[in-house]
Structure formats: C-alpha cells, structure tokens
CSV table of C-alpha atoms in Angstrom, one decimal:
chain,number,residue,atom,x,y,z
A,1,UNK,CA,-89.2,-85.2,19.6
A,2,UNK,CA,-91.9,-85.6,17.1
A,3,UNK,CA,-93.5,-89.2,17.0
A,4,UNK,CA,-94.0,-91.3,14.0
A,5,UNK,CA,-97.1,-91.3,11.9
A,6,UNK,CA,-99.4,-93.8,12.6
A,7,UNK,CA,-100.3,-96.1,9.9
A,8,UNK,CA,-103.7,-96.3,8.2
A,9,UNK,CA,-105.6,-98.9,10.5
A,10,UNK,CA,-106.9,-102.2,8.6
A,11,UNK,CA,-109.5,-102.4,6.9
A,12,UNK,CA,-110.7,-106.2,7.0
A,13,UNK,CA,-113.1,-108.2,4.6
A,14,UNK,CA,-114.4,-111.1,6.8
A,15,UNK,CA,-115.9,-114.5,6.6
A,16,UNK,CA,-116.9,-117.1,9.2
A,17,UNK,CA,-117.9,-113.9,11.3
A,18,UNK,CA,-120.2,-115.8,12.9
A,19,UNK,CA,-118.0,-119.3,13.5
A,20,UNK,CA,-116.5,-120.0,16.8
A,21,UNK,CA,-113.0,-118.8,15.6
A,22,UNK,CA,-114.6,-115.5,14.1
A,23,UNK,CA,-116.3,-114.6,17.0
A,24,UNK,CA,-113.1,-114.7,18.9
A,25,UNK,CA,-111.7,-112.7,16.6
A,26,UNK,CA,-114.4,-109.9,17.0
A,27,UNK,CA,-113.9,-110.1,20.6
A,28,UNK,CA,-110.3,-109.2,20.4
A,29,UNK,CA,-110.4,-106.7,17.4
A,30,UNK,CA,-113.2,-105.3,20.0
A,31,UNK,CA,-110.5,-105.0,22.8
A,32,UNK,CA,-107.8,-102.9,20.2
A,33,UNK,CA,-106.6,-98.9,21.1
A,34,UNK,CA,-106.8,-98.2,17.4
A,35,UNK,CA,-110.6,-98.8,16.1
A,36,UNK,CA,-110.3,-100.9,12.7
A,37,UNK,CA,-113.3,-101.4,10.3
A,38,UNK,CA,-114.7,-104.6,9.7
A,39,UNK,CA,-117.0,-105.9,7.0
A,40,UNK,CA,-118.4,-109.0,7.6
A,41,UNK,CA,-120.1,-111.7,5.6
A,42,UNK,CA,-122.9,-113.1,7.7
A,43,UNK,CA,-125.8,-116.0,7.0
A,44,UNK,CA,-127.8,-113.9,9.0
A,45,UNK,CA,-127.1,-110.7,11.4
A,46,UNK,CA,-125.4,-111.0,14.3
A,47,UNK,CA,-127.8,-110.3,17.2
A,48,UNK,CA,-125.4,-107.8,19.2
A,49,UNK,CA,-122.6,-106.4,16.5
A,50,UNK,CA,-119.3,-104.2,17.8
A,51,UNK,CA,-120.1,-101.0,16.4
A,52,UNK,CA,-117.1,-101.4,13.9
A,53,UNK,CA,-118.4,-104.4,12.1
A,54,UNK,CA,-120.6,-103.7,9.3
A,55,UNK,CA,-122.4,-106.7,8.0
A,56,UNK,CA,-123.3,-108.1,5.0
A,57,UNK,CA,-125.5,-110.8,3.8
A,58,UNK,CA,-124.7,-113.7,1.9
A,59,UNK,CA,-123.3,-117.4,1.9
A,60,UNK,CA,-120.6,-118.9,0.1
A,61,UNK,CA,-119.9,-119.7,-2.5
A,62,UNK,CA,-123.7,-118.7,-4.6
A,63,UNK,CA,-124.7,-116.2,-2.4
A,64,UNK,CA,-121.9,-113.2,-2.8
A,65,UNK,CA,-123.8,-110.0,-2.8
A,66,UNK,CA,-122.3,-106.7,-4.7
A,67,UNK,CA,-120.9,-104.9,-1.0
A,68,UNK,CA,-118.7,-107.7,-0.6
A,69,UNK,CA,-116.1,-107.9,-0.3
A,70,UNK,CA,-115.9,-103.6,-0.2
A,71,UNK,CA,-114.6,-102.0,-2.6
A,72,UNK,CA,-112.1,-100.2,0.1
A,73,UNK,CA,-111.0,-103.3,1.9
A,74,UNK,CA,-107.1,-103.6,2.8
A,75,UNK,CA,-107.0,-107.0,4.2
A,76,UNK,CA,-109.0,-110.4,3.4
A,77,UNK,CA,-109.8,-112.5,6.9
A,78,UNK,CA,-110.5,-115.7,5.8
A,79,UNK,CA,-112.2,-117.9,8.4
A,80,UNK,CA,-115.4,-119.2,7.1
A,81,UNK,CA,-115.1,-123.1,6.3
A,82,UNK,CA,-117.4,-126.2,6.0
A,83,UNK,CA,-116.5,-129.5,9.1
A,84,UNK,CA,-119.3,-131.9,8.2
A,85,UNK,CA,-117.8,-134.6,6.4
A,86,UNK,CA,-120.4,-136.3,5.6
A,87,UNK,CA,-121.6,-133.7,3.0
A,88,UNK,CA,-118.6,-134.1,0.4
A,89,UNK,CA,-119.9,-131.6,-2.1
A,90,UNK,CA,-120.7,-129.0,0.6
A,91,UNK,CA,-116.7,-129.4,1.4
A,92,UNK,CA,-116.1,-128.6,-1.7
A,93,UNK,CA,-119.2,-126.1,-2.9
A,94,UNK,CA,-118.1,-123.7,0.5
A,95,UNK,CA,-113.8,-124.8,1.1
A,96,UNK,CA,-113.2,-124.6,-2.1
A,97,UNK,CA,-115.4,-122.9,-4.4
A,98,UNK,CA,-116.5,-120.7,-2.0
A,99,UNK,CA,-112.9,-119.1,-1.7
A,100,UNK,CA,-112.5,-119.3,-5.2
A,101,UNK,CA,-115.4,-116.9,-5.4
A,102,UNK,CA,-114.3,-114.3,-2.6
A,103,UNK,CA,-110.6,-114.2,-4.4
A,104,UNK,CA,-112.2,-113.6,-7.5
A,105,UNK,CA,-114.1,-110.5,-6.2
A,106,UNK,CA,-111.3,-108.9,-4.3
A,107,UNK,CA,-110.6,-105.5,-5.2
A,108,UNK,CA,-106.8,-104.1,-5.9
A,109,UNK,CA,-107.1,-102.2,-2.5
A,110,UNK,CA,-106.8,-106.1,-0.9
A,111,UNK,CA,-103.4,-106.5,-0.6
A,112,UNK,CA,-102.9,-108.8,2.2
A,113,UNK,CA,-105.0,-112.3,3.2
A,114,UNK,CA,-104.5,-114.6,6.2
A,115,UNK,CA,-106.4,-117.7,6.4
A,116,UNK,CA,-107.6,-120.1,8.9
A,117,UNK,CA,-106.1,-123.7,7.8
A,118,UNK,CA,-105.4,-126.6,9.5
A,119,UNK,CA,-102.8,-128.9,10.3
A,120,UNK,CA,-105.1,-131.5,8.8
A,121,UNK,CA,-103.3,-130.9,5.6
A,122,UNK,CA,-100.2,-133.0,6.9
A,123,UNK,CA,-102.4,-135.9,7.2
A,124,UNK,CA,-103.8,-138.5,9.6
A,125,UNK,CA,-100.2,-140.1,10.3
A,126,UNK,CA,-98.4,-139.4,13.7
A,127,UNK,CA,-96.4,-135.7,13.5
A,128,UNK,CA,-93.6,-135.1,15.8
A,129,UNK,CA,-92.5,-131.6,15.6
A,130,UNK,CA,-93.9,-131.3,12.2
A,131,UNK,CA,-92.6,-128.0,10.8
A,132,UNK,CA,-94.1,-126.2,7.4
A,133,UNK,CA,-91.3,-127.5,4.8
A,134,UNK,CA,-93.0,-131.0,5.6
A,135,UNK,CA,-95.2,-132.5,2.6
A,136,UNK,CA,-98.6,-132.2,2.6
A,137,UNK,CA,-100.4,-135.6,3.1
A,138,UNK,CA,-104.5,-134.8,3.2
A,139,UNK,CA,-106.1,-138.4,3.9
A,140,UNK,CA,-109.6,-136.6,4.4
A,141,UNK,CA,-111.8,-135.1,2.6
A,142,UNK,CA,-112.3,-131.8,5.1
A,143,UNK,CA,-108.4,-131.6,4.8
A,144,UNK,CA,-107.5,-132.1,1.3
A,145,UNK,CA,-110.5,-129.1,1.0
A,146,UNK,CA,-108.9,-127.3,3.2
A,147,UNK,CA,-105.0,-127.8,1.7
A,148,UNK,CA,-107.5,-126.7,-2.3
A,149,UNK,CA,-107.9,-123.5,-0.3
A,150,UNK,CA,-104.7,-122.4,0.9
A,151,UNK,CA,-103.7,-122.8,-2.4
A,152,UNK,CA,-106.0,-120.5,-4.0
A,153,UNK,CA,-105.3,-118.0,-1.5
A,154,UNK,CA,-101.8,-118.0,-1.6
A,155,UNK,CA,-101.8,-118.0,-5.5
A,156,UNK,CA,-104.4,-114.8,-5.8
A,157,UNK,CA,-102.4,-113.0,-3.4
A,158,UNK,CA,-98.8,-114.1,-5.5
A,159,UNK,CA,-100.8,-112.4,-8.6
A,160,UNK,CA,-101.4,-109.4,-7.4
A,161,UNK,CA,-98.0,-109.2,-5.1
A,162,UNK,CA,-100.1,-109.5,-1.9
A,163,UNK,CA,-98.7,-110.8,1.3
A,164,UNK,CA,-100.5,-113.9,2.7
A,165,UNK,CA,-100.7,-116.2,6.0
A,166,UNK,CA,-101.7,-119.2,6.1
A,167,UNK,CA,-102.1,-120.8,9.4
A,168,UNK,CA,-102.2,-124.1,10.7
A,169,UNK,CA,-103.3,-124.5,14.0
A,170,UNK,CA,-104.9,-128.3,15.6
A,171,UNK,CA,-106.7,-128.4,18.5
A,172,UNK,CA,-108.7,-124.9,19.5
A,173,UNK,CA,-110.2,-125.5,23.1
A,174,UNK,CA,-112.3,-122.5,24.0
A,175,UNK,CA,-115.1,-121.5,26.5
A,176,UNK,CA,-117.8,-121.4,23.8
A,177,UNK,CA,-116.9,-124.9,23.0
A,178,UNK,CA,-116.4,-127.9,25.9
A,179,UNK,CA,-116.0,-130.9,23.3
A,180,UNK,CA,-112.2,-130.8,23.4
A,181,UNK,CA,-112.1,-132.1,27.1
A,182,UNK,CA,-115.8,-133.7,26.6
A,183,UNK,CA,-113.9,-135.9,24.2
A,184,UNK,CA,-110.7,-137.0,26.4
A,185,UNK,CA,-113.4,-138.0,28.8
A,186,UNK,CA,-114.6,-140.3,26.1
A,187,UNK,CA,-111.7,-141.0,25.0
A,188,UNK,CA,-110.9,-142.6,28.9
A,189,UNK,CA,-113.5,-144.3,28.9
A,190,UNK,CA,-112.7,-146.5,25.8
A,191,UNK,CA,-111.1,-150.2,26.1
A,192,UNK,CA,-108.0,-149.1,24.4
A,193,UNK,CA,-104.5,-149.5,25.7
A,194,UNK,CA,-102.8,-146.0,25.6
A,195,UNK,CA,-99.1,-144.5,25.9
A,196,UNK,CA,-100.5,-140.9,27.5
A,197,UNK,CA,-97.0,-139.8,28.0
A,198,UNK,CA,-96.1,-140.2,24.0
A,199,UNK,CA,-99.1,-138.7,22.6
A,200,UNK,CA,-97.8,-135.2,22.5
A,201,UNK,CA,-100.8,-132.9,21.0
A,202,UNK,CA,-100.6,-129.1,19.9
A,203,UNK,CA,-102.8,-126.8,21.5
A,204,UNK,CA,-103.9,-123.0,21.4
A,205,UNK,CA,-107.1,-121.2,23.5
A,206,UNK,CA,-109.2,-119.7,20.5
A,207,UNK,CA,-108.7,-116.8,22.3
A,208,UNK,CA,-105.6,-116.6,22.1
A,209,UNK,CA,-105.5,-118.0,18.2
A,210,UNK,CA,-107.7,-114.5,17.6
A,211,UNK,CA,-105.0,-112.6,19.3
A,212,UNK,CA,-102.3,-114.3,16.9
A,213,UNK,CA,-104.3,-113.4,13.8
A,214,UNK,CA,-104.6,-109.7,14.8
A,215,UNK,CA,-101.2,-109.4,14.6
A,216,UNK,CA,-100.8,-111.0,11.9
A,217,UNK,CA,-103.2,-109.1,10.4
A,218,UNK,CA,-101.3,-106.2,11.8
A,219,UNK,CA,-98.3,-107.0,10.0
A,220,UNK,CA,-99.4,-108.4,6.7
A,221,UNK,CA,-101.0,-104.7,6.4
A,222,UNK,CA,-98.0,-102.5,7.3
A,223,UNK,CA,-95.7,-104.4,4.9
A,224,UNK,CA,-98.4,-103.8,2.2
A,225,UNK,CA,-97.8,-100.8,3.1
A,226,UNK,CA,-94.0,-100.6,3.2
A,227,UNK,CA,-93.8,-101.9,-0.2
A,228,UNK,CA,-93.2,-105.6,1.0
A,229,UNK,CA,-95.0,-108.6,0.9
A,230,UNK,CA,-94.5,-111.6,2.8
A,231,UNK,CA,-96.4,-115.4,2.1
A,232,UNK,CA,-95.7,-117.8,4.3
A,233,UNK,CA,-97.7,-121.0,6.0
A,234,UNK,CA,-97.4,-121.0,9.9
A,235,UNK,CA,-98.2,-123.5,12.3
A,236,UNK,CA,-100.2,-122.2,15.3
A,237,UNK,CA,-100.3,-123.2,18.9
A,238,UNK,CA,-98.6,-123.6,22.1
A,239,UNK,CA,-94.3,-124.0,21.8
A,240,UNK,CA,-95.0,-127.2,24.1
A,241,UNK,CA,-97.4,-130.0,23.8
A,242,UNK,CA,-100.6,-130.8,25.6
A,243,UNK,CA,-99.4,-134.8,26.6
A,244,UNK,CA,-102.7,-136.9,26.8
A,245,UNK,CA,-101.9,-137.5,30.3
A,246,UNK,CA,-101.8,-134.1,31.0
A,247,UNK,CA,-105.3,-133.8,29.3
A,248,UNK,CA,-106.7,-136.8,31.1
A,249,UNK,CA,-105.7,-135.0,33.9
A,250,UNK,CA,-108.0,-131.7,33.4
A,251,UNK,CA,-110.7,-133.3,31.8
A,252,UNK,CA,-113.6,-134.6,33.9
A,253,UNK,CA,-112.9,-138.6,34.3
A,254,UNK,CA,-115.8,-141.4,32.9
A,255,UNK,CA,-118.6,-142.7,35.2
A,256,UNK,CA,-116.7,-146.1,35.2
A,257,UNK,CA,-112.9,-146.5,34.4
A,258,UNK,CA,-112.8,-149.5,31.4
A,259,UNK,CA,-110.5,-152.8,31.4
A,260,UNK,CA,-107.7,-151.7,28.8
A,261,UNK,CA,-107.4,-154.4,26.6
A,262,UNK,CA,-107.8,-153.1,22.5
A,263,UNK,CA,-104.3,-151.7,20.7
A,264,UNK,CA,-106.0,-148.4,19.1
A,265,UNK,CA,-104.4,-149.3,15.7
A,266,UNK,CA,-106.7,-152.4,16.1
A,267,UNK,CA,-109.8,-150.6,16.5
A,268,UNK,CA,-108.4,-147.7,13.9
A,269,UNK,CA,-107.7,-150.6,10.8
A,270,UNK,CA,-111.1,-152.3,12.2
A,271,UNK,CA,-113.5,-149.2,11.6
A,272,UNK,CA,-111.5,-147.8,8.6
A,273,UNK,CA,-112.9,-151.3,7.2
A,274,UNK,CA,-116.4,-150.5,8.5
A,275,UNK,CA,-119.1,-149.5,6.3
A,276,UNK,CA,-121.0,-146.3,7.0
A,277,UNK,CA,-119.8,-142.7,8.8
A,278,UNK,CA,-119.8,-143.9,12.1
A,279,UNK,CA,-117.5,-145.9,11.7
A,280,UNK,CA,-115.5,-143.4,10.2
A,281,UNK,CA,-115.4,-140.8,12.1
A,282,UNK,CA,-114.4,-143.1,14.6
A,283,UNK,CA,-111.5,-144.3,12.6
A,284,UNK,CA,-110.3,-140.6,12.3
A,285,UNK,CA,-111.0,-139.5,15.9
A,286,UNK,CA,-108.6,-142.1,17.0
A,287,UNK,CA,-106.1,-141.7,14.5
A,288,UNK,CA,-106.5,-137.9,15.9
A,289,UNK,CA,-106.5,-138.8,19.6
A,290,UNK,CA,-103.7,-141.5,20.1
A,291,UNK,CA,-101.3,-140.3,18.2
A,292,UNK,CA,-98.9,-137.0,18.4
A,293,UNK,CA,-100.5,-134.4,16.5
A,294,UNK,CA,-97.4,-131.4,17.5
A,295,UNK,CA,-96.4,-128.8,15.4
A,296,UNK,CA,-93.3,-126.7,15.3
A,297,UNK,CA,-94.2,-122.9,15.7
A,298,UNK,CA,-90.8,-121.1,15.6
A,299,UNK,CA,-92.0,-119.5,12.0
A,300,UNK,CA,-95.2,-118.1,13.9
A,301,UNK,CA,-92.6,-116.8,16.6
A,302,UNK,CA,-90.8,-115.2,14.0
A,303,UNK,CA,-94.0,-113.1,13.2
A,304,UNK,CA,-95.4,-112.4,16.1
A,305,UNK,CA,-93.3,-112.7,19.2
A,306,UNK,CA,-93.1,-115.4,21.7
A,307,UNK,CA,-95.4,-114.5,24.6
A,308,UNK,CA,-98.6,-116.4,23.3
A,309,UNK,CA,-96.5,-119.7,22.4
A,310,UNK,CA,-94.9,-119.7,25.4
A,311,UNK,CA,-98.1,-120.3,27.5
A,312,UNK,CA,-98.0,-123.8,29.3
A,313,UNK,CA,-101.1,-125.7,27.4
A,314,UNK,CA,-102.3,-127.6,30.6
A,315,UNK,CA,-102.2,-124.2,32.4
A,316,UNK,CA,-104.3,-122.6,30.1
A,317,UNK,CA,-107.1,-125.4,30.2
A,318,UNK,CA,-107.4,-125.5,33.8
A,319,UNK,CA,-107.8,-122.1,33.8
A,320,UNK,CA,-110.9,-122.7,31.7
A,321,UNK,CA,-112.5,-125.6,33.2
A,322,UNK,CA,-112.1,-123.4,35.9
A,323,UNK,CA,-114.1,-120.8,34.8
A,324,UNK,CA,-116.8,-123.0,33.7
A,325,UNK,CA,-117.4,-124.8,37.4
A,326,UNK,CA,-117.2,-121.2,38.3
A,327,UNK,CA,-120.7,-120.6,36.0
C-alpha cells in the first residue's frame, strides 16, 4: 500500500513572538513530528530561539523591516496586540494600524491568517452561551481595537481568497502568568455581595490555546492547499464554564475574609462615574468578574476536534497551582 504524500509543512509569518500567547505557541510548534518554519517579528531577539524560528526586527506598526513578512510565507500568525488602555493611541497605532500594515505587506504566497481576538468584542454586558452569530457590542477601547482588527484581517484574506480564523477566547490562565487566580483572591477579598454559582466564566490554559491554533493553522494551510478556503470567527475555551465558586475554590483565599455588604452593580455604576483610570479599570474588572463571561465553542469543535474543549476548567487550574507550590 503506498501512503499519501505529505503536504508542504507551514510556513508561518509571526507577530507577538514574544507575548505570553506567542511564546506558548513556540513551545508547542517546538513539540511537532513535522519541523515547520517560523519567521518571527521581534522588539528585540529572543534570548534562547527554537532552531526553526528565524527572527526579525521591528515593531508595529512604523517599524516593518523589508524581510518581513517573507516573501515565501504560507500562513499569517497574528498574535501581537497592545492591553494598556490607558494609552488610546497606542491601541490604535499597534491593534489597528499595526495590522493594517502587516496585511498590506503580505505576499500572494500568504494564503491563510488566524488571529488572536477576543471575546471582548461582544462587550462588557453579561454573555450566557454567547455563540459567534451574536452582535458585536465593544464598550472598550482595547476591544473595539481589537473587533477594527478582525475586520481587516478577515477582509485582506476575502481579497485574495485566503482562508482566515479568528478566535475569541476570554480568560487564558497560564504558568507564566499567576494574575488570573491572583485576582479571584482580590476579588474575595472585596465587600461585594456575589452569586459564585451564576457567574459562569470561559476558560482555556494558554497552553492549550497554542495547541488549538496549531491546528488551526494546520488546517487553514491544507485547504489553501486543496483549493478551499474557509473564514470563520471561533470562540475558544473549555465546553464548560469555570463557576466563580469553583475559582474561589483554587485560588489562594484573602488574609482576612470581608463583611459582604456592596451589590457589585453598585460599585460598577459608582466608578464608571469616577474620574481618572483607576477608577475605570475597576469599573471593567468587575463588570469582567461578576458577571458570566461563557462562550459557546461548538464552531471551534467543528475545526479542531473535541479533546481540548472537553477538559474540566477547574481540573486544569489545580493542576497548575499545583505545579507552582511544587516550585
């Protein structure tokens, strides 16, 4: 019996190579049987790189130099992105602009894109089961950035007949990054009066968010290559929520347990009204953490299989704050 040809492996323009999520998904391109190529845009070199990355140096959206994105490149991973809210025209100078620049520089040989989003682009309002047909509702100036960008992407790639992913995942515990349960300890340790059990919350281990966009890297390349092209947003994490109880649970409890007294839409209305960032940021930290933020991920199933979703959320994060009392 003679075996099928092996397709062409990937050949992968990258950006955010050096971000929390791109790092995880060096680390499990790293770990594939079949070696793909990798050129990366960094700020600055990465100390230790895989010996398939080649790097390149530059900054988005002014700083593109001529080698990127190469001239050879099959697939566009798009995962670098601007947080800091407080810096509105950095939002838009590196979300925005920045990807307007990269699409503009793609070659023909790009056929395929996927693109770290964010369910931030259904807005600030509580989401049960939220699927991808829902309306887009950015009250933030990170997420209606974020919702610019998709756009672009998926537009470039509908010019040139390109297939494109654009993924939507929330919360993104990791080892290399403690703040998720660092801030349900806060959270705790606030005067608010809670409903744990009805704050359902979706959830997804960055490394296991990297694993998801291999594939779907993986697949957006063969149909390029089959002749097909497929554009489609996904939502990305767990099939079942993380419940706040369940994440007050795992998460280290506060020095000193508080007398619940505030409604949080009573502190949320109250600093919305506040002058000044603080106040902001808690406004939207609260709207984040005491209501349901869960996603429906049967379109990401549909890609990629079910054996990621299907991990239990609270599982997985014992599992890490495991490991780190371990170190």
């Amino acid at each position: 019996m003679v075996s099928a040809p092996r397709s062409p492996a990937p050949h992968v323009a990258l950006t955010g190579a050096t971000g929390y999520t791109g790092r995880a998904f060096l680390r499990r391109v790293a770990a594939l049987p079949q070696s793909w190529r990798v050129t990366a845009l960094v700020r600055s070199p990465l100390a230790q790189p895989p010996p398939f990355v080649r790097q390149v140096v530059g900054e988005l959206p002014d700083e593109l130099p001529e080698a990127f994105p190469p001239r050879d490149a099959t697939v566009l991973v798009h995962l670098a992105s601007e947080h800091r809210e407080t810096d509105r025209a950095r939002l838009q100078a590196v979300n925005v602009d920045g990807t307007r620049a990269v699409l503009d520089r793609l070659p023909p040989s790009v056929r395929s894109a996927v693109h770290g989003s964010s369910m931030s682009v259904y807005g600030q309002g509580a989401q049960e089961y939220v699927a991808e047909s829902a309306p887009p509702a950015p009250a933030t100036p990170l997420a209606r950035t974020r919702l610019a960008a998709e756009r672009l992407v998926l537009e470039a790639m509908r010019r040139r007949d390109g297939g494109a992913y654009m993924l939507r995942p929330r919360f993104l515990p990791g080892a290399e990054d403690p703040s998720f349960l660092a801030l349900a300890t806060a959270l705790r340790a606030m005067p608010l009066r809670l409903a744990p059990d009805q704050v359902r919350l979706s959830v997804m281990d960055v490394d296991d968010y990297a694993e998801a966009i291999v594939r779907l890297v993986a697949r957006a390349h063969n149909s390029a290559l089959g002749g097909t092209a497929v554009r489609r947003v996904l939502n990305v994490a767990y099939r079942k929520p993380l419940t706040l109880r369940e994440l007050f649970d795992i998460a280290p409890p506060p020095a000193r347990a508080p007398v619940r007294l505030l409604p949080p839409q009573t502190v949320i209305r109250a600093a919305a009204l506040l002058p000044g960032h603080r106040a902001r940021r808690l406004a939207t930290f609260l709207e984040l953490a005491t209501r349901s933020h869960w996603a429906d991920v049967r379109a990401l199933e549909h890609e990629i299989g079910s054996d990621l979703t299907a991990k239990s959320p609270a599982a997985v994060l014992r599992a890490r704050r495991g490991e780190a009392n371990e170190r």
